[in-house]
mmCIF file of C-alpha atoms in Angstrom:
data_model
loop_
_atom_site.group_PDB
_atom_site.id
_atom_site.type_symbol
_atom_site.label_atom_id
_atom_site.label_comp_id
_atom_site.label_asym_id
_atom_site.label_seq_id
_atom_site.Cartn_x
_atom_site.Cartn_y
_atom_site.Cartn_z
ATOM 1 C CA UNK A 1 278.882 231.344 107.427
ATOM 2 C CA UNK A 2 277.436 233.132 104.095
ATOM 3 C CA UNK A 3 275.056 235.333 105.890
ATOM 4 C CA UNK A 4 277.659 236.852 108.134
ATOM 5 C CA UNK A 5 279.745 237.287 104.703
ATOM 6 C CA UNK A 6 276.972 238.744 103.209
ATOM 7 C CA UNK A 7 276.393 240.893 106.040
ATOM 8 C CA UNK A 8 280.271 242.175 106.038
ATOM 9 C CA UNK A 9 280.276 242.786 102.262
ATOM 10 C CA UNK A 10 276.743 245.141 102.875
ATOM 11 C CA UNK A 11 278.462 246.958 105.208
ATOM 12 C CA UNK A 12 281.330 247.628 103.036
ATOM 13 C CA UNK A 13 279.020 248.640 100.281
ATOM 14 C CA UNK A 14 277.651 251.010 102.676
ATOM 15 C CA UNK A 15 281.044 253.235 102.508
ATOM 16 C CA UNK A 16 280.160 253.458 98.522
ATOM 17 C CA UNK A 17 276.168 254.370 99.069
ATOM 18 C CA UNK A 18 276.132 258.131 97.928
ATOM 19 C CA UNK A 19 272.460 258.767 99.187
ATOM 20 C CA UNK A 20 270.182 257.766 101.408
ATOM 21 C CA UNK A 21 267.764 255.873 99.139
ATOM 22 C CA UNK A 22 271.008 253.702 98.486
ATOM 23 C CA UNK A 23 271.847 252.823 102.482
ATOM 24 C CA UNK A 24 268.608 252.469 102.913
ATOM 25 C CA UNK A 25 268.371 249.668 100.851
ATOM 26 C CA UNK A 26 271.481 248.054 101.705
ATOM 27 C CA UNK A 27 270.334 248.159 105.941
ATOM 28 C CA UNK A 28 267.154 246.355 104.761
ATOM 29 C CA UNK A 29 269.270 243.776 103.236
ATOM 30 C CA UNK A 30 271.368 243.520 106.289
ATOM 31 C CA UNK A 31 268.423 243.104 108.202
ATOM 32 C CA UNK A 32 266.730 240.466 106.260
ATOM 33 C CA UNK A 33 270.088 238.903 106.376
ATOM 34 C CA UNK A 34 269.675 239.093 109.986
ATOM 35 C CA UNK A 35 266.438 237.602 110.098
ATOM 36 C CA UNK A 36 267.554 234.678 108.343
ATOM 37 C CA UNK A 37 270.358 234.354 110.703
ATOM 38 C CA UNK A 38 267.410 234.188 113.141
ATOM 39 C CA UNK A 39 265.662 231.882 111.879
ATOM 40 C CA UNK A 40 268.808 229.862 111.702
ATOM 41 C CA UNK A 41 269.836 230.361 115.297
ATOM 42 C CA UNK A 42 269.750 227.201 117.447
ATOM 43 C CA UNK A 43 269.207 228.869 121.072
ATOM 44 C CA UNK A 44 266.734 231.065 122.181
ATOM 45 C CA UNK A 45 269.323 233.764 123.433
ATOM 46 C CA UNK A 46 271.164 233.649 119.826
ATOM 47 C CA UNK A 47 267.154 234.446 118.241
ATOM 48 C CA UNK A 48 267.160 236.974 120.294
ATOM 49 C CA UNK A 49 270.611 238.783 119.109
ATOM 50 C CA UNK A 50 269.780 238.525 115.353
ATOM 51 C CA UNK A 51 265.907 239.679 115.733
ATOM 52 C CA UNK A 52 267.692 242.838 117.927
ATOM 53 C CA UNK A 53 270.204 243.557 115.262
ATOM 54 C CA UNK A 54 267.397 242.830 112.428
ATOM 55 C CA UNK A 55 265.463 245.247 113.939
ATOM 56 C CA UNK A 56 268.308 247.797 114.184
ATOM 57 C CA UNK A 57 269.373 247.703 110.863
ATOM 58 C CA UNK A 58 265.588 247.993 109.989
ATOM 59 C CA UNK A 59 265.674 251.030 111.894
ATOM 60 C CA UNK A 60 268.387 252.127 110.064
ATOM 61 C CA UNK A 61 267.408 251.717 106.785
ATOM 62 C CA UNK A 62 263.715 253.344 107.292
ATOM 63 C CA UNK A 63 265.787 256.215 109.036
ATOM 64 C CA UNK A 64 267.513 256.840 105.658
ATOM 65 C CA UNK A 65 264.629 255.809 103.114
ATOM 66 C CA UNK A 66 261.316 255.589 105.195
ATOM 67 C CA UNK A 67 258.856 254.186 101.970
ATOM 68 C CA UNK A 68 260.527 251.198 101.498
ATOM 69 C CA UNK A 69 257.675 249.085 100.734
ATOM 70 C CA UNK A 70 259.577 245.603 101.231
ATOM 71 C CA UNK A 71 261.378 246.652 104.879
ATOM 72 C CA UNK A 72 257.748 248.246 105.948
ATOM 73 C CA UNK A 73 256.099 245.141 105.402
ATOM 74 C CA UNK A 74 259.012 242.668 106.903
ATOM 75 C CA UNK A 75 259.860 244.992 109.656
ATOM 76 C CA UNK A 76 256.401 245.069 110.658
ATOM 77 C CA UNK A 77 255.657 241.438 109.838
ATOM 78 C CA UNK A 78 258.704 240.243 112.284
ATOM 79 C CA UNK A 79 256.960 242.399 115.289
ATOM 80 C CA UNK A 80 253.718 241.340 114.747
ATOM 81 C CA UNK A 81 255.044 237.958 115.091
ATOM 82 C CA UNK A 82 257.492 238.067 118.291
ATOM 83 C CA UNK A 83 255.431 240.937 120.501
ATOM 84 C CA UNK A 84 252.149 241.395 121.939
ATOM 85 C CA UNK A 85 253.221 244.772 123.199
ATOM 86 C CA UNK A 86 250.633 247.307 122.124
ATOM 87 C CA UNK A 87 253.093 250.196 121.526
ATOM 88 C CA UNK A 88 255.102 247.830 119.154
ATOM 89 C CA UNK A 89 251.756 246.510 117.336
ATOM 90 C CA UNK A 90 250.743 250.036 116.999
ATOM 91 C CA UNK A 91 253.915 251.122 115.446
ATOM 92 C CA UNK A 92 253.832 247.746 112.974
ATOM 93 C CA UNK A 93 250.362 248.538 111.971
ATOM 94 C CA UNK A 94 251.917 252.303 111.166
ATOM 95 C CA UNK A 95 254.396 250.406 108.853
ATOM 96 C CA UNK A 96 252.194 248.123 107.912
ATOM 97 C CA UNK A 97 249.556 250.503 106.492
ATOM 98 C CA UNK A 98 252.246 252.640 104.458
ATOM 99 C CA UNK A 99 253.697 249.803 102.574
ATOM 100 C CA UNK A 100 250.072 249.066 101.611
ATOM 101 C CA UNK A 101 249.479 252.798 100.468
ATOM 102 C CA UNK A 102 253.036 252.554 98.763
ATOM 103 C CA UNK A 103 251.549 249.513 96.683
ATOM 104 C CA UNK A 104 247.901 248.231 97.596
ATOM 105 C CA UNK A 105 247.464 245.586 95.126
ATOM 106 C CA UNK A 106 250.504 243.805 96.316
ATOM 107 C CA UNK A 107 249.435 240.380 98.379
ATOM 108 C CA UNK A 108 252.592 240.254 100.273
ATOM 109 C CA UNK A 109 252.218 243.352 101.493
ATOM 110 C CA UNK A 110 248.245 242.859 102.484
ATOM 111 C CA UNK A 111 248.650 239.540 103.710
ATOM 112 C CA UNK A 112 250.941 241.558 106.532
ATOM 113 C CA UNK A 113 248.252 244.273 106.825
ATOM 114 C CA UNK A 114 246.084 241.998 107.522
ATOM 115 C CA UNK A 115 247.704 239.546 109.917
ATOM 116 C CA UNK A 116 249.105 243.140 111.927
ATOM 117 C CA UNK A 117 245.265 243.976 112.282
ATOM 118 C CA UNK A 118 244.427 240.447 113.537
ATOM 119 C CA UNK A 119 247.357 240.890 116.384
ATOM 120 C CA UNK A 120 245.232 244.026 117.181
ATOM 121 C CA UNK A 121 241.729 242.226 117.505
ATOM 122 C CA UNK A 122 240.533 244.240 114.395
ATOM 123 C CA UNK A 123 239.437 241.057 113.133
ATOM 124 C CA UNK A 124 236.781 242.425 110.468
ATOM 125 C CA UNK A 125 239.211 244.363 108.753
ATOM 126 C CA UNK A 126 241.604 241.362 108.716
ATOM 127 C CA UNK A 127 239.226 239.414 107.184
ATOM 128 C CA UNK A 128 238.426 242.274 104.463
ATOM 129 C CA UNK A 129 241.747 242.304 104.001
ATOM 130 C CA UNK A 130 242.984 238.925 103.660
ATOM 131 C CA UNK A 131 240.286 238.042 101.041
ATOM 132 C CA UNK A 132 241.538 241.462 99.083
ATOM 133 C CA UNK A 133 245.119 239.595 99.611
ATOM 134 C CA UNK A 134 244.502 236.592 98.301
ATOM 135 C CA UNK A 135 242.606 238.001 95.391
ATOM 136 C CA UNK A 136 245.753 239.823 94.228
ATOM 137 C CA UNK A 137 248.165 236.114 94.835
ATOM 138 C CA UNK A 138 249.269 235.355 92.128
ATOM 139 C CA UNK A 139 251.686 232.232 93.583
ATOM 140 C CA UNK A 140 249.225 230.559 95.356
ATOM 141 C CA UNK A 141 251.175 231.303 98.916
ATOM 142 C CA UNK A 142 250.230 229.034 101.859
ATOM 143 C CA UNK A 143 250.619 231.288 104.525
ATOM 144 C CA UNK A 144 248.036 233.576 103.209
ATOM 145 C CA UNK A 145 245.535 230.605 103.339
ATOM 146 C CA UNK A 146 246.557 229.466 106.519
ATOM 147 C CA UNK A 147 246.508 233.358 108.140
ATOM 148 C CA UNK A 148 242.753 233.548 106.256
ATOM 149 C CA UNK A 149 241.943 229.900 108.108
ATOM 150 C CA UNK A 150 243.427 231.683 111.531
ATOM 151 C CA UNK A 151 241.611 234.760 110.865
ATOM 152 C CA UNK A 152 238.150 233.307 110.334
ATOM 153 C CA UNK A 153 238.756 230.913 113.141
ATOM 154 C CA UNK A 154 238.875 233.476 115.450
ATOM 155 C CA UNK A 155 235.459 234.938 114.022
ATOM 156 C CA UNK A 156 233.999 231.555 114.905
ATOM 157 C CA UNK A 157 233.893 230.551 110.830
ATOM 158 C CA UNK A 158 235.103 227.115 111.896
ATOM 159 C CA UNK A 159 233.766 225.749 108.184
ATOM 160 C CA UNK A 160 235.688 228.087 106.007
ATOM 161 C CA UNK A 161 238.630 228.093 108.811
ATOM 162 C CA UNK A 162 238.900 224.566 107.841
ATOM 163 C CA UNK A 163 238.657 224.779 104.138
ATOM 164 C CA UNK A 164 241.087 227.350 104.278
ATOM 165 C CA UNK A 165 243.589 225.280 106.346
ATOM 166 C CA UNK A 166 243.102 222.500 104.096
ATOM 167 C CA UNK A 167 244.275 224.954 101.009
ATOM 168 C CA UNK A 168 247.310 225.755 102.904
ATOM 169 C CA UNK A 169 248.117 222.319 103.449
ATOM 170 C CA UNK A 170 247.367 221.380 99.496
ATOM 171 C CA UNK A 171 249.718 224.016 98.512
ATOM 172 C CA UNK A 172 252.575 222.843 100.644
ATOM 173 C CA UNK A 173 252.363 224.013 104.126
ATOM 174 C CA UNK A 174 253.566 222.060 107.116
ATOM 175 C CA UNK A 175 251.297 219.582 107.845
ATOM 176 C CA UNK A 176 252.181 219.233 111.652
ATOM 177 C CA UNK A 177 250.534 223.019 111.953
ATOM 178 C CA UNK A 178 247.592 222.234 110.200
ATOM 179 C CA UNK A 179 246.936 218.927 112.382
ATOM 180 C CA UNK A 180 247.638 221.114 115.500
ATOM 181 C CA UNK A 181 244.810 223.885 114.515
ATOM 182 C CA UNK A 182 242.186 221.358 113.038
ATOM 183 C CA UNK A 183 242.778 219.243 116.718
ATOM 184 C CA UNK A 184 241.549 223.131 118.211
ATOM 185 C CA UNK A 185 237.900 223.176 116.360
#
């Protein structure tokens, strides 16, 4: 399909990237590319092979160009959101915290921070976080309303949990989720 065109034209480019700043871009666009392909992928073992070679070319790409805001935050977004393994949370929240020192009013980039340090339990500093977040959103995202609403509803803020929820909802996020989190309070 397109993505594994994509993919095959990135890797050409590669031969023509004269420094690493250059192929370290291009291996974050091969992973992202990657990542969609996961998304895409039907069975569980096909997930799996896109979210390994995602997170290779990730590797890649920080290898040659580590402050790459954009693969800091994705990189670390897409582990904080397939493993509960410590080691790999830790090294997210590493990521995590340098794309945010990189560029801290950026709400993409807190909204990860954020959601990494709710993973960890470090659910005060999520919260600080998130609201920082979703002061800088411009776009009105959904998913940093409904992370807030899952953040607070762990702190046992089942009001503003709700309200947030309800936001994400309003601004176009999948209503199924919401029903299935407002059922839990």
């Amino acid at each position: 399909g397109k993505l594994s065109q994509s993919i095959g034209s990135y890797k050409k480019a590669l031969k023509y990237a004269d420094t690493d700043s250059l192929r370290g871009v291009v291996w974050g666009y091969i992973g992202d590319a990657y990542h969609q392909l996961e998304e895409a992928g039907r069975k569980d073992s096909e997930r799996d092979k896109y979210r390994r070679r995602c997170f290779e070319a990730y590797d890649r790409s920080l290898h040659y160009y580590y402050d790459n805001p954009m693969v800091l935050n994705n990189y670390a977004y897409f582990i904080s959101e397939s493993s509960r393994d410590p080691r790999r949370l830790d090294r997210a929240f590493a990521m995590a915290a340098r794309a945010v020192e990189l560029d801290g009013n950026n709400a993409t980039l807190l909204d990860t921070y954020a959601w990494v340090l709710f993973r960890l339990g470090r659910l005060q500093e999520a919260r600080r976080t998130m609201q920082q977040a979703i002061s800088f959103d411009r776009s009105e995202n959904p998913e940093l309303y409904l992370h807030y609403g899952d953040i607070l509803y762990a702190l046992k803020d089942n009001f503003m949990a709700v309200f947030y929820w309800e936001k994400a909802r309003e601004k176009g996020y999948d209503s199924e989720e919401i029903d299935k989190r407002l059922k839990q309070v």
